[in-house]
Each structure stands twice: as C-alpha cells, then as structure tokens.
Amino acid sequence: MGSAKPCWKLSSWSLSLQQHGNGSVGGGDPKQVVFWKSAAKRRRVSWSIVCGLMLFGLGLISLFTGHVASDLEWWNSQRLVKRSLYSKLDGGHRAPIDIWKSKDAKFYHGCSERGSHYSAAVRERRSNGYLLIATSGGLNQQRTGITDAVVVARILNATLVVPELDHQSYWKDDSDFVNIFDVDWFISSLSKDVTIVKRVPDKFMRTMEKPPYTMRVPRKSAPEYYLDQVLPILLRRQVVQLTKFDYRLANNLDDDLQKLRCRVNYHALRFTNPIRGLGHRLVTTIRKMAKRYIAIHLRFEPDMLAFSGCYFGGGDKERDELGEIRKRWTTLPDLSPEGERKRGKCPLTPHEVGLMLRALGFSNDTYIYVASGEIYGGEKTLQPLRELFPNFYTKEMLANDDLKPFLPFSSRLAAIDYIVCDESDVFVTNNNGNMAKILAGRRRYMGHKRTIRPNAKKLSTLFMARNQMDWDTFSKKVKSYQRGFMGEPDELRLGRGEFHEYPSSCICEKRSKEDDFAKDEDHSSKEQILEREPNVLAQYAQDS
C-alpha cells in the first residue's frame, strides 16, 4: 500500500489536468478537447505500467529481504537462546551464572565525553551571577546535590560557588567540602563545563545593596523552571542561594546535561588524599588475605527500621523501642508490618542477607566487608551473618588506630566505606538508599562490576516460608528470584529509575558486530542445533 499512494496521486494529478482542460476550452476547439483526453489516457496507461513495475520490483525486494529477515530472526533467536535460555537445563531449570562477574561486562564502558558542539564554560565576569548551594542530608545525598548544582549552574550560565555541606542534619558532621573532597581537582576538572570559585569575591560582596537572595526550589524541577523562576532573580540580585538542595533537578535531562552529571559524579568528586589513602590501604589489606571479596552495605540502624514501619522478629521489646522512635515523625501513616514486608518495602536483616548470598552460591570461606552504621541489636543481630561468613571484616577491624582521626566525622567514615565498597568484586545492599543507588550507578559506569540488589518482594515471602522447604529448594528459588537483580548490563534501560542509579546516557557498548557474532555463535545450522539441543529450543519456543 505504501507504493500505491504516489501512483494514485499522479493519476489524480493527470485527471485534474484533464478536467482543467475541459474547463478552459469552454466548448471551444473540439480538437483541443480530444487532445487533452487522449493525452490523459496515454498518461493513465503509462502510469499504470510504472506502478505495476514498481509493485513487481517491491515484490522481488520483499521476497529477498524476507529470506534475509528470516535468517536474521533465526540467528538472533539463537543468540537469545544462548544468552537467556541456553543456560536452562532440561526440565526448565537454569544453570548457575557466574556470581562474581558478568560475562557481558567487558562489552560496555563509561562514556561521558563532551560533544563536538558543546559550548565552553562562561567565564566569571561574563556569567549571570553567583550561585550558592546549601546541600542536605548525609554524604551520598549531598553528593547528588553537588552533582546537580553543577548542572544547574551550567543551565543558568552562572558562576558556581563551592557548595556548602549540611552541618545540621541527623548526621551532625561539621565537615566542609574541603575536608571530604579535593576542591582544587573539583574546580579544575570541570573548568570546561562551569566556572567554579571557592567564595564570592569580597570586593563584589561589598558592592551588594542586599544580602544574597535565598530560595528553595521544588523537587525534581525541570531546567525550564530554573530559567523561568531562578534566572530572573539571579540577573536582578547577582547572588542567589538555593537551600536544601537534594534531588532538586529533574531526573530526565538532555544527553549533554546527563553526561555532565556523570563527569561530576564519577570524575570530579574525588575524595581528599587522607580519605583515599586510608580507603585504599583497607582494600590492600583485604586483597592480601583474599583475591576477591564481597562488600555489603548494611542499613539496619534503629531510626531507619522505625521509619520503615516493619517488624523484624524482636517481640514486644522491638515494637516498643521502634515505636517510640517512630513518634519523631508526626506525619507518618500507620502501616501494617506484614503488608510492608509482602510489598518488599522492608530491608533484609543481616541474617537474611547472609542466607541470600549462600543460596546464590558464595561459600562460607568468602571474605566479606560490612559497611554500616549502628546496627539495631548490636552483635546479637550480626552473629548469624558472622556464622555464615566467618571471614567478616569492618573498617574498625582493619584500620585500627588509623581510623581515630576520622571517628568524630560520620561523612568521612562513610567516604572510607564508599571506597572499599566501590573497589569490591561484588557489592551487595539490603536497602535502596542513597549510597546503594550511587554506588550501583558508579559500578555500572566503571564496567558493570557485579552489584546485587535483593528482590525484596519475592525474597521476603520466601524467607517467611524457608522452614517449609529443604536447602536445595530454597537455593533454587533464590537464584530464580534474583535474576534481573544481579547488576547485568541488560538491566540498564533508558529512563529506568533514578539516573544516579541507572546512568544510561553515560554507558556505551564497545562490542563490534564481529565480536558479537564470535561471542555467542557456534556457526551451526538450524538443523544441527535442532538435532543437538531440541529440549532447549523447545523450552525457548514455549517461553516465547
């Protein structure tokens, strides 16, 4: 039908000429009328032939491409069988995946380079004014705010003043930016994107008639909001401070701005030498004991558990203690602990994390590093995890006296944990907090290092019923439920989740067609594969 339309339009055009000819002669020379009619007739015959030939040609092309598409469909389906269902054994069971690394990770890499048409940063004197940022929350929540602050400064053509860290939140850490991040590196590495200064010049401040204008923008604001609402104030007042700046910029931006986010988060925000030095010493210490290790980010603090509204098996004592803490938040709704668990909203306990890892196939001689704050229930809560993995370490156990200068500063301690978790072979989390999201995104960007996020909704139901099944059944179910939650490259989809966790615009595939073909084809014919592996292909067809 697509090829018929042009012919129909041309025939209509010929017909309109015929009608126009009849109208123009107005009963005049009959030969002229005959000429238009005969000419139109000849045109209709010739266009019919042309259309016929075109349709015949399209038929031949369709026949050829049909065979090609069929073969391509076959080879693609064979690749899908090998990637997704080739690992299935007869009976529908799946062979175990490599729990330490993804076989496809080597085909992807981080890519956040500036585009060829990317404009240079606006210099300080020519900018629209100075942008002050007051971040909010713990270290990793503030990290998202700093990242977005750079992007907002770019949007506004503003000069960014090094962001101010939060000293008033729950964490009570009075560290400044310069105590945690390498400020000179931060400024220089982003000099092509945004002009950044350490403070508003004193000379400029003395000329100001009013103090800096302070405002708080709505969460997830689009670039247009900043241009419509913030820029006019910036132009008028020259200095604007944005407060409580966390997740104040939209998740979905154009690629240039998303790549800028990646350059800030994964390159420009480098920890200070003392933090990096101790973090890497801890990694070296673990590597001397084991070639590879798991890092577990364990969120099980009393306030976090109270906020969740979940129940963790501690009886009336737990209900009373967590209930008292929960009263701090007067706006929290009454929740059903059983309902929250069934919905997958409850963090896994340390014991459940250990069971999940053992069920996935990690042996009890595996070395684990646990990054955590205060654990509700203390050593009693951690004991089941220690029994499952006796090679259990924390920064306190590894650093000894080297940790003392950092002890008063929760954000600096969190930065040390960040480094050890980032360098691990496998990163596991029992929560979906800021550190878990940011590290998951960074590990994807840095080569899709294995990152395990519990499928809490299904696992919670399974844990409640684990005493009703043997270990082999439990293990098989855990492995089945965790597919899609193991940090594989195919979990990364454009627009999925928070960009800090799924930085899709900054990850490129480096596999060539030849590599792709050699990687998962054995060059067998359809008949050979059908003869050799009928059960696997039948299972593929059934699942499709």
PDB file of N, CA and C in Angstrom, residues 132-139 141-149 162-169 175 177 181 241-246:
ATOM      1  N   LEU A 132      24.975  30.080  44.939  1.00  0.00           N
ATOM      2  CA  LEU A 132      25.345  29.430  46.197  1.00  0.00           C
ATOM      3  C   LEU A 132      24.425  28.230  46.411  1.00  0.00           C
ATOM      4  N   ILE A 133      24.997  27.134  46.906  1.00  0.00           N
ATOM      5  CA  ILE A 133      24.232  25.909  47.112  1.00  0.00           C
ATOM      6  C   ILE A 133      24.439  25.421  48.542  1.00  0.00           C
ATOM      7  N   ALA A 134      23.348  25.150  49.236  1.00  0.00           N
ATOM      8  CA  ALA A 134      23.395  24.523  50.562  1.00  0.00           C
ATOM      9  C   ALA A 134      22.809  23.121  50.429  1.00  0.00           C
ATOM     10  N   THR A 135      23.656  22.089  50.559  1.00  0.00           N
ATOM     11  CA  THR A 135      23.212  20.710  50.368  1.00  0.00           C
ATOM     12  C   THR A 135      22.477  20.216  51.617  1.00  0.00           C
ATOM     13  N   SER A 136      21.967  18.994  51.534  1.00  0.00           N
ATOM     14  CA  SER A 136      21.160  18.453  52.627  1.00  0.00           C
ATOM     15  C   SER A 136      21.385  16.959  52.753  1.00  0.00           C
ATOM     16  N   GLY A 137      21.341  16.462  54.008  1.00  0.00           N
ATOM     17  CA  GLY A 137      21.410  15.022  54.242  1.00  0.00           C
ATOM     18  C   GLY A 137      22.801  14.502  54.533  1.00  0.00           C
ATOM     19  N   GLY A 138      22.947  13.176  54.403  1.00  0.00           N
ATOM     20  CA  GLY A 138      24.228  12.521  54.609  1.00  0.00           C
ATOM     21  C   GLY A 138      25.138  12.672  53.406  1.00  0.00           C
ATOM     22  N   LEU A 139      26.290  12.016  53.456  1.00  0.00           N
ATOM     23  CA  LEU A 139      27.318  12.200  52.423  1.00  0.00           C
ATOM     24  C   LEU A 139      26.786  11.955  51.017  1.00  0.00           C
ATOM     25  N   GLN A 141      23.654  11.667  49.867  1.00  0.00           N
ATOM     26  CA  GLN A 141      22.554  12.560  49.493  1.00  0.00           C
ATOM     27  C   GLN A 141      23.120  13.922  49.076  1.00  0.00           C
ATOM     28  N   GLN A 142      24.135  14.373  49.810  1.00  0.00           N
ATOM     29  CA  GLN A 142      24.785  15.632  49.451  1.00  0.00           C
ATOM     30  C   GLN A 142      25.527  15.498  48.123  1.00  0.00           C
ATOM     31  N   ARG A 143      26.032  14.327  47.854  1.00  0.00           N
ATOM     32  CA  ARG A 143      26.743  14.099  46.589  1.00  0.00           C
ATOM     33  C   ARG A 143      25.814  14.321  45.399  1.00  0.00           C
ATOM     34  N   THR A 144      24.577  13.854  45.513  1.00  0.00           N
ATOM     35  CA  THR A 144      23.624  14.094  44.422  1.00  0.00           C
ATOM     36  C   THR A 144      23.349  15.589  44.275  1.00  0.00           C
ATOM     37  N   GLY A 145      23.274  16.300  45.421  1.00  0.00           N
ATOM     38  CA  GLY A 145      23.038  17.738  45.364  1.00  0.00           C
ATOM     39  C   GLY A 145      24.180  18.492  44.707  1.00  0.00           C
ATOM     40  N   ILE A 146      25.412  18.106  45.021  1.00  0.00           N
ATOM     41  CA  ILE A 146      26.583  18.751  44.413  1.00  0.00           C
ATOM     42  C   ILE A 146      26.600  18.505  42.905  1.00  0.00           C
ATOM     43  N   THR A 147      26.320  17.265  42.525  1.00  0.00           N
ATOM     44  CA  THR A 147      26.295  16.915  41.095  1.00  0.00           C
ATOM     45  C   THR A 147      25.277  17.769  40.348  1.00  0.00           C
ATOM     46  N   ASP A 148      24.069  17.858  40.892  1.00  0.00           N
ATOM     47  CA  ASP A 148      23.019  18.632  40.228  1.00  0.00           C
ATOM     48  C   ASP A 148      23.289  20.132  40.285  1.00  0.00           C
ATOM     49  N   ALA A 149      24.016  20.590  41.328  1.00  0.00           N
ATOM     50  CA  ALA A 149      24.349  22.016  41.428  1.00  0.00           C
ATOM     51  C   ALA A 149      25.203  22.461  40.245  1.00  0.00           C
ATOM     52  N   VAL A 162      31.703  26.919  45.455  1.00  0.00           N
ATOM     53  CA  VAL A 162      31.835  25.575  46.007  1.00  0.00           C
ATOM     54  C   VAL A 162      30.714  25.321  47.019  1.00  0.00           C
ATOM     55  N   PRO A 163      29.929  24.254  46.829  1.00  0.00           N
ATOM     56  CA  PRO A 163      28.747  24.041  47.679  1.00  0.00           C
ATOM     57  C   PRO A 163      29.070  23.911  49.169  1.00  0.00           C
ATOM     58  N   GLU A 164      28.104  24.325  49.949  1.00  0.00           N
ATOM     59  CA  GLU A 164      28.198  24.241  51.412  1.00  0.00           C
ATOM     60  C   GLU A 164      27.556  22.940  51.877  1.00  0.00           C
ATOM     61  N   LEU A 165      28.254  22.172  52.707  1.00  0.00           N
ATOM     62  CA  LEU A 165      27.726  20.904  53.187  1.00  0.00           C
ATOM     63  C   LEU A 165      26.802  21.114  54.385  1.00  0.00           C
ATOM     64  N   ASP A 166      25.965  20.100  54.628  1.00  0.00           N
ATOM     65  CA  ASP A 166      24.951  20.162  55.684  1.00  0.00           C
ATOM     66  C   ASP A 166      25.579  19.839  57.046  1.00  0.00           C
ATOM     67  N   HIS A 167      25.483  20.758  57.988  1.00  0.00           N
ATOM     68  CA  HIS A 167      26.003  20.542  59.337  1.00  0.00           C
ATOM     69  C   HIS A 167      24.891  20.304  60.357  1.00  0.00           C
ATOM     70  N   GLN A 168      23.628  20.414  59.924  1.00  0.00           N
ATOM     71  CA  GLN A 168      22.520  20.402  60.869  1.00  0.00           C
ATOM     72  C   GLN A 168      21.687  19.124  60.841  1.00  0.00           C
ATOM     73  N   SER A 169      21.923  18.236  59.901  1.00  0.00           N
ATOM     74  CA  SER A 169      21.070  17.061  59.756  1.00  0.00           C
ATOM     75  C   SER A 169      21.345  16.041  60.860  1.00  0.00           C
ATOM     76  N   SER A 175      31.975  18.720  58.909  1.00  0.00           N
ATOM     77  CA  SER A 175      32.967  18.742  57.830  1.00  0.00           C
ATOM     78  C   SER A 175      32.532  19.686  56.729  1.00  0.00           C
ATOM     79  N   PHE A 177      33.321  21.051  52.596  1.00  0.00           N
ATOM     80  CA  PHE A 177      33.642  20.445  51.299  1.00  0.00           C
ATOM     81  C   PHE A 177      35.123  20.089  51.214  1.00  0.00           C
ATOM     82  N   PHE A 181      36.257  16.395  49.954  1.00  0.00           N
ATOM     83  CA  PHE A 181      36.569  16.313  48.528  1.00  0.00           C
ATOM     84  C   PHE A 181      37.781  17.181  48.186  1.00  0.00           C
ATOM     85  N   GLN A 241      21.117  31.999  46.602  1.00  0.00           N
ATOM     86  CA  GLN A 241      21.414  30.760  47.328  1.00  0.00           C
ATOM     87  C   GLN A 241      20.205  29.830  47.270  1.00  0.00           C
ATOM     88  N   LEU A 242      20.460  28.575  46.854  1.00  0.00           N
ATOM     89  CA  LEU A 242      19.420  27.547  46.834  1.00  0.00           C
ATOM     90  C   LEU A 242      19.649  26.624  48.024  1.00  0.00           C
ATOM     91  N   THR A 243      18.633  26.489  48.886  1.00  0.00           N
ATOM     92  CA  THR A 243      18.782  25.723  50.123  1.00  0.00           C
ATOM     93  C   THR A 243      18.174  24.327  50.002  1.00  0.00           C
ATOM     94  N   LYS A 244      18.542  23.463  50.956  1.00  0.00           N
ATOM     95  CA  LYS A 244      18.051  22.078  50.991  1.00  0.00           C
ATOM     96  C   LYS A 244      18.164  21.436  49.611  1.00  0.00           C
ATOM     97  N   PHE A 245      19.324  21.583  49.011  1.00  0.00           N
ATOM     98  CA  PHE A 245      19.465  21.208  47.607  1.00  0.00           C
ATOM     99  C   PHE A 245      19.810  19.723  47.478  1.00  0.00           C
ATOM    100  N   ASP A 246      18.767  18.916  47.424  1.00  0.00           N
ATOM    101  CA  ASP A 246      18.917  17.486  47.170  1.00  0.00           C
ATOM    102  C   ASP A 246      17.767  17.041  46.275  1.00  0.00           C
TER     103      ASP A 246
END
